[in-house]
Amino acid sequence: MMIPKSVKFQSNLTEAEIRAYYSLRPLDEDYEVHQKRFSKILNDYLETKNFKTTNARNCYKKQLNKMNKDDKRNTPKFKEFNMWRLKEIEKHISRQKTYLLQKEGKVMPKRPERVENNNDELINENNKLKLEIEKLKKQLQEKDEQIDYLMVENTKMKHMPQEVEEEKPIEIHEIKECLIIETSEEEEEEYEGDSEDEEEIYVDVLEAVDDIIERIENEESEEEESEEEEESEEEEESEEEEEIILDKNMCIEVYHKTCKKESNNYHQEYMKLKQGKTNKEITKITNDIKVKFFEEVVEINLNKLDDIFDLPFDEYEELQKKAEEELKHKILYFSD
């Protein structure tokens, strides 16, 4: 199968050829040929994004290239690119189908433009009336909803118990005292014969009250324990978040120390290479050593950080810039 070098301004490509052009892996071709084509695809994608500097754009492109090469396609950055890639495939396939239909004469003719006539004013007026009717219907519906809501609220208010003043919880002995019925001397004489029955009933009531009190106390205790457990879980989650932040900061610190240490080695190599060279040759050596330092130290260590913490682009760019400045500073001020 032939893999096109471009899909722009091409009208005779098959669906398979379009998918082959946007493939993430080499098909029936050399790796270098695929890389060159994939670089064009990335350039088209980066045109849809805004970057502050050219360096930021190149950095973003390198990240996507490396993610594709290492099969790390589950990152948010690569997923965003892949969504764009799939949309482009569908767009070109749809365009190709339209072209073929037009070529075979199967495309539906465009709807003829409406001929203006004397009824235009009536049609416009009719449309305005329709819009007005829809507007009034919507207003009526809103009013009906408001009425329904007020009726429901009114029903709730009728069945709502009257507000009572908040009272202090009644102690057990207070409940027991309330159960003692004060009777007059005449009533005591009248019911003197039934005193034993009253004592039994009184004891049963007290036992029931004790059970109720005990159940209430148990429920309160369970609620307190539940609140304590929730507070404990929140504290643990907070501690875990702090640990993650601390771990990230510690890893970034290690990254800076590694870049700073390696910059000394690359600066020493630069000093050896520049001896006896012309200014033009020294300029080339300076650029080469900076690129080498970036590819062998900065990019590798920074991508390790990005794999672990999925760094935001601004933070990624800032860390890269700070590491590159280590070597630039040494070349600029300590190379005499």
Coordinates of C-alpha atoms in Angstrom, one line a residue:
M1 CA 0.0 0.0 0.0
M2 CA 1.3 3.4 -0.9
I3 CA 1.7 5.8 2.0
P4 CA 1.1 9.4 0.9
K5 CA 3.6 12.1 1.8
S6 CA 0.8 14.5 2.4
V7 CA -3.0 14.6 2.6
K8 CA -3.3 18.3 1.9
F9 CA -4.8 19.2 -1.4
Q10 CA -5.2 15.5 -2.2
S11 CA -8.5 14.4 -3.6
N12 CA -7.9 10.8 -4.7
L13 CA -6.8 9.1 -1.5
T14 CA -8.4 6.0 -0.1
E15 CA -9.5 5.7 3.5
A16 CA -6.6 3.2 4.2
E17 CA -4.1 5.6 2.8
I18 CA -5.4 8.5 5.0
R19 CA -5.1 6.3 8.1
A20 CA -1.6 5.1 7.0
Y21 CA -0.5 8.8 6.7
Y22 CA -1.6 9.5 10.3
S23 CA -0.2 6.2 11.8
L24 CA 1.7 6.4 15.1
R25 CA 4.1 3.6 14.1
P26 CA 6.1 2.9 10.8
L27 CA 4.2 0.7 8.4
D28 CA 5.7 -0.5 5.2
E29 CA 8.5 2.1 5.3
D30 CA 11.8 3.0 6.9
Y31 CA 11.8 4.5 10.4
E32 CA 13.4 7.7 9.2
V33 CA 10.7 8.2 6.6
H34 CA 8.0 7.7 9.2
Q35 CA 9.7 10.1 11.7
K36 CA 9.9 12.8 9.0
R37 CA 6.1 12.4 8.3
F38 CA 5.3 12.2 12.0
S39 CA 7.2 15.5 12.5
K40 CA 5.0 17.2 9.9
I41 CA 1.9 15.9 11.7
L42 CA 3.1 17.3 15.0
N43 CA 3.9 20.6 13.3
D44 CA 0.3 20.8 12.1
Y45 CA -1.0 20.0 15.6
L46 CA 1.2 22.6 17.2
E47 CA -0.2 25.2 14.8
T48 CA -3.5 24.9 16.7
K49 CA -1.9 25.9 20.1
N50 CA -0.3 29.1 21.3
F51 CA 3.2 29.2 22.8
K52 CA 5.0 32.1 24.4
T53 CA 8.4 31.2 22.8
T54 CA 9.8 29.0 20.0
N55 CA 11.7 27.1 22.6
A56 CA 8.5 26.3 24.4
R57 CA 7.0 25.0 21.2
N58 CA 10.0 22.8 20.4
C59 CA 10.0 21.5 24.0
Y60 CA 6.3 20.5 23.7
K61 CA 7.0 18.8 20.4
K62 CA 9.9 16.8 21.9
Q63 CA 7.7 15.6 24.7
L64 CA 5.1 14.3 22.3
N65 CA 7.7 12.6 20.1
K66 CA 9.2 10.9 23.1
M67 CA 5.9 9.8 24.5
N68 CA 5.0 8.2 21.1
K69 CA 8.4 6.5 20.9
D70 CA 8.2 5.1 24.4
D71 CA 4.6 4.0 24.1
K72 CA 3.5 6.4 26.9
R73 CA 0.2 7.4 25.3
N74 CA -2.0 7.6 28.4
T75 CA -0.7 11.0 29.5
P76 CA -3.2 14.0 29.2
K77 CA -0.8 15.7 26.7
F78 CA -0.7 12.8 24.3
K79 CA -4.4 12.1 24.7
E80 CA -5.2 15.6 23.6
F81 CA -2.9 15.3 20.6
N82 CA -4.4 11.9 19.7
M83 CA -8.0 13.3 19.8
W84 CA -6.9 15.9 17.3
R85 CA -5.3 13.2 15.1
L86 CA -8.4 11.1 15.0
K87 CA -10.6 14.1 14.1
E88 CA -8.2 14.9 11.2
I89 CA -8.5 11.4 9.9
E90 CA -12.3 11.5 10.0
K91 CA -12.2 15.0 8.4
H92 CA -10.1 13.8 5.4
I93 CA -12.1 10.6 5.0
S94 CA -15.3 12.6 4.9
R95 CA -13.8 15.0 2.4
Q96 CA -12.7 12.1 0.2
K97 CA -16.2 10.5 0.3
T98 CA -17.7 13.8 -0.8
Y99 CA -15.2 14.0 -3.7
L100 CA -16.1 10.5 -4.9
L101 CA -19.8 11.2 -4.8
Q102 CA -19.4 14.4 -6.7
K103 CA -17.3 12.6 -9.3
E104 CA -20.0 9.9 -9.8
G105 CA -22.7 12.6 -9.9
K106 CA -24.5 11.2 -6.8
V107 CA -24.4 14.3 -4.7
M108 CA -27.8 15.8 -4.0
P109 CA -28.2 19.2 -5.7
K110 CA -28.2 22.2 -3.5
R111 CA -31.6 23.4 -2.4
P112 CA -32.7 26.2 -4.7
E113 CA -32.7 29.6 -3.2
R114 CA -36.2 30.8 -2.2
V115 CA -37.7 33.2 -4.7
E116 CA -38.9 36.3 -3.1
N117 CA -42.6 37.0 -3.5
N118 CA -45.3 39.2 -2.2
N119 CA -45.9 36.8 0.7
D120 CA -42.5 37.6 2.4
E121 CA -44.1 40.1 4.8
L122 CA -46.8 37.6 5.8
I123 CA -44.2 34.9 6.3
N124 CA -42.1 37.2 8.5
E125 CA -45.1 38.3 10.5
N126 CA -46.1 34.6 11.0
N127 CA -42.6 33.8 12.2
K128 CA -42.7 36.6 14.7
L129 CA -46.1 35.5 16.0
K130 CA -44.8 31.9 16.4
L131 CA -41.8 33.3 18.5
E132 CA -44.2 35.4 20.6
I133 CA -46.5 32.4 21.2
E134 CA -43.5 30.2 22.3
K135 CA -42.4 33.0 24.6
L136 CA -45.9 33.3 26.2
K137 CA -46.0 29.5 26.6
K138 CA -42.7 29.5 28.4
Q139 CA -43.9 32.3 30.7
L140 CA -47.2 30.4 31.5
Q141 CA -45.2 27.2 32.2
E142 CA -42.9 29.2 34.6
K143 CA -46.0 30.6 36.4
D144 CA -47.5 27.1 36.7
E145 CA -44.3 25.8 38.2
Q146 CA -44.3 28.7 40.7
I147 CA -47.9 28.0 41.7
D148 CA -47.2 24.3 42.2
Y149 CA -44.2 25.2 44.3
L150 CA -46.2 27.5 46.5
M151 CA -49.0 25.0 47.0
V152 CA -46.4 22.3 48.0
E153 CA -44.8 24.7 50.5
N154 CA -48.2 25.7 51.9
T155 CA -49.1 22.1 52.4
K156 CA -45.8 21.5 54.2
M157 CA -46.4 24.5 56.5
K158 CA -49.8 23.1 57.5
H159 CA -48.4 19.8 58.5
M160 CA -45.3 21.1 60.1
P161 CA -45.3 20.9 63.9
Q162 CA -45.3 24.1 65.8
E163 CA -41.9 25.3 66.9
V164 CA -41.1 24.5 70.5
E165 CA -38.5 26.0 72.7
E166 CA -35.3 24.0 73.0
E167 CA -35.2 22.4 76.3
K168 CA -32.3 20.8 78.2
P169 CA -32.1 17.1 78.0
I170 CA -34.1 15.5 80.8
E171 CA -32.1 13.4 83.2
I172 CA -33.2 9.9 84.2
H173 CA -34.2 10.8 87.7
E174 CA -36.3 13.7 86.4
I175 CA -38.3 11.3 84.2
K176 CA -38.8 9.0 87.1
E177 CA -40.0 11.9 89.3
C178 CA -42.5 12.9 86.6
L179 CA -44.0 9.5 86.6
I180 CA -44.9 9.7 90.3
I181 CA -48.5 10.8 90.3
E182 CA -49.5 13.0 93.1
T183 CA -52.8 12.1 94.4
S184 CA -55.0 13.6 97.1
E185 CA -55.7 11.8 100.3
E186 CA -59.1 10.8 99.1
E187 CA -57.7 9.3 95.9
E188 CA -55.1 7.4 97.9
E189 CA -57.8 5.9 100.1
E190 CA -59.9 5.1 97.0
Y191 CA -57.1 3.2 95.3
E192 CA -55.4 1.8 98.4
G193 CA -56.4 -1.7 97.5
D194 CA -54.7 -1.5 94.1
S195 CA -51.3 -0.2 95.4
E196 CA -49.6 -3.5 94.5
D197 CA -50.8 -3.4 90.9
E198 CA -49.7 0.3 90.6
E199 CA -46.2 -0.6 91.9
E200 CA -45.8 -3.3 89.3
I201 CA -47.0 -0.9 86.5
Y202 CA -44.7 1.7 87.9
V203 CA -41.7 -0.6 87.8
D204 CA -42.5 -1.7 84.3
V205 CA -42.6 1.9 83.1
L206 CA -39.3 2.8 84.8
E207 CA -37.7 -0.2 83.2
A208 CA -39.0 0.9 79.7
V209 CA -37.7 4.4 80.4
D210 CA -34.3 3.0 81.4
D211 CA -34.2 1.0 78.1
I212 CA -35.1 4.1 76.1
I213 CA -32.5 6.3 77.8
E214 CA -29.8 3.6 77.3
R215 CA -30.6 3.3 73.6
I216 CA -30.4 7.1 73.2
E217 CA -27.0 7.2 75.0
N218 CA -25.7 4.4 72.8
E219 CA -26.8 6.2 69.6
E220 CA -25.1 9.4 70.8
S221 CA -22.0 7.4 71.5
E222 CA -22.0 5.8 68.1
E223 CA -22.4 9.3 66.5
E224 CA -19.5 10.6 68.4
E225 CA -17.3 7.6 67.4
S226 CA -18.4 8.1 63.7
E227 CA -17.4 11.8 63.8
E228 CA -14.1 10.9 65.4
E229 CA -13.5 8.3 62.6
E230 CA -14.3 10.9 59.9
E231 CA -12.0 13.5 61.5
S232 CA -9.2 10.8 61.6
E233 CA -9.7 9.9 58.0
E234 CA -9.6 13.6 57.0
E235 CA -6.4 14.0 58.9
E236 CA -4.9 11.0 57.2
E237 CA -5.8 12.3 53.8
S238 CA -4.3 15.6 54.6
E239 CA -1.1 14.0 55.8
E240 CA -1.0 11.9 52.5
E241 CA -1.4 15.1 50.4
E242 CA 1.4 16.7 52.4
E243 CA 3.6 13.7 51.9
I244 CA 3.0 13.8 48.1
I245 CA 3.9 17.5 48.0
L246 CA 7.0 16.9 50.1
D247 CA 8.0 14.0 47.8
K248 CA 7.6 16.1 44.7
N249 CA 9.6 19.0 46.2
M250 CA 12.3 16.5 47.2
C251 CA 12.4 15.0 43.7
I252 CA 12.7 18.5 42.2
E253 CA 15.5 19.4 44.5
V254 CA 17.3 16.2 43.5
Y255 CA 16.8 17.1 39.8
H256 CA 18.3 20.6 40.4
K257 CA 21.3 19.1 42.2
T258 CA 21.9 16.5 39.5
C259 CA 21.8 19.1 36.7
K260 CA 24.1 21.5 38.7
K261 CA 26.6 18.7 39.3
E262 CA 26.5 17.5 35.6
S263 CA 26.9 21.1 34.4
N264 CA 30.3 21.2 36.0
N265 CA 31.4 18.2 34.0
Y266 CA 30.1 19.6 30.7
H267 CA 31.7 23.0 31.4
Q268 CA 35.1 21.2 31.9
E269 CA 34.6 19.4 28.6
Y270 CA 33.7 22.8 27.0
M271 CA 36.9 24.3 28.3
K272 CA 39.0 21.6 26.8
L273 CA 37.3 21.7 23.4
K274 CA 37.6 25.5 23.0
Q275 CA 41.4 25.7 23.5
G276 CA 43.2 27.0 20.4
K277 CA 39.9 27.5 18.5
T278 CA 38.7 30.6 16.6
N279 CA 35.7 32.6 17.8
K280 CA 33.5 31.0 15.1
E281 CA 34.6 27.5 16.2
I282 CA 34.0 28.4 19.8
T283 CA 30.4 29.5 19.0
K284 CA 29.7 26.2 17.4
I285 CA 31.3 24.3 20.3
T286 CA 29.1 26.4 22.7
N287 CA 25.9 25.5 20.9
D288 CA 26.9 21.8 20.6
I289 CA 27.7 21.5 24.3
K290 CA 24.4 23.1 25.3
V291 CA 22.4 20.8 23.1
K292 CA 24.4 17.8 24.4
F293 CA 23.8 18.9 28.0
F294 CA 20.0 19.3 27.3
E295 CA 19.6 15.9 25.6
E296 CA 21.8 13.8 27.9
V297 CA 21.0 15.4 31.3
V298 CA 18.1 17.9 31.4
E299 CA 15.6 16.2 29.1
I300 CA 16.2 12.7 30.6
N301 CA 15.9 13.8 34.2
L302 CA 13.0 16.1 33.6
N303 CA 11.0 13.5 31.7
K304 CA 11.5 11.2 34.7
L305 CA 9.9 13.8 36.9
D306 CA 7.1 14.4 34.4
D307 CA 6.3 10.6 34.2
I308 CA 5.9 10.5 38.0
F309 CA 4.0 13.8 38.7
D310 CA 2.6 14.7 35.2
L311 CA 4.0 18.3 35.5
P312 CA 1.9 21.2 34.2
F313 CA 3.5 22.7 31.0
D314 CA 4.5 26.0 32.7
E315 CA 6.3 24.2 35.5
Y316 CA 7.9 21.8 33.0
E317 CA 9.2 24.7 31.0
E318 CA 10.4 26.6 34.1
L319 CA 12.4 23.6 35.4
Q320 CA 14.0 23.1 32.0
K321 CA 15.0 26.7 31.7
K322 CA 16.5 26.8 35.2
A323 CA 18.6 23.7 34.5
E324 CA 19.9 25.0 31.2
E325 CA 20.9 28.3 32.8
E326 CA 23.3 26.4 35.1
L327 CA 25.6 25.6 32.1
K328 CA 25.0 28.9 30.4
H329 CA 26.0 30.8 33.5
K330 CA 29.3 28.8 33.8
I331 CA 30.1 29.2 30.1
L332 CA 29.4 33.0 30.3
Y333 CA 31.2 33.9 33.6
F334 CA 33.8 31.1 34.2
S335 CA 35.3 30.4 30.8
D336 CA 38.2 32.9 30.7

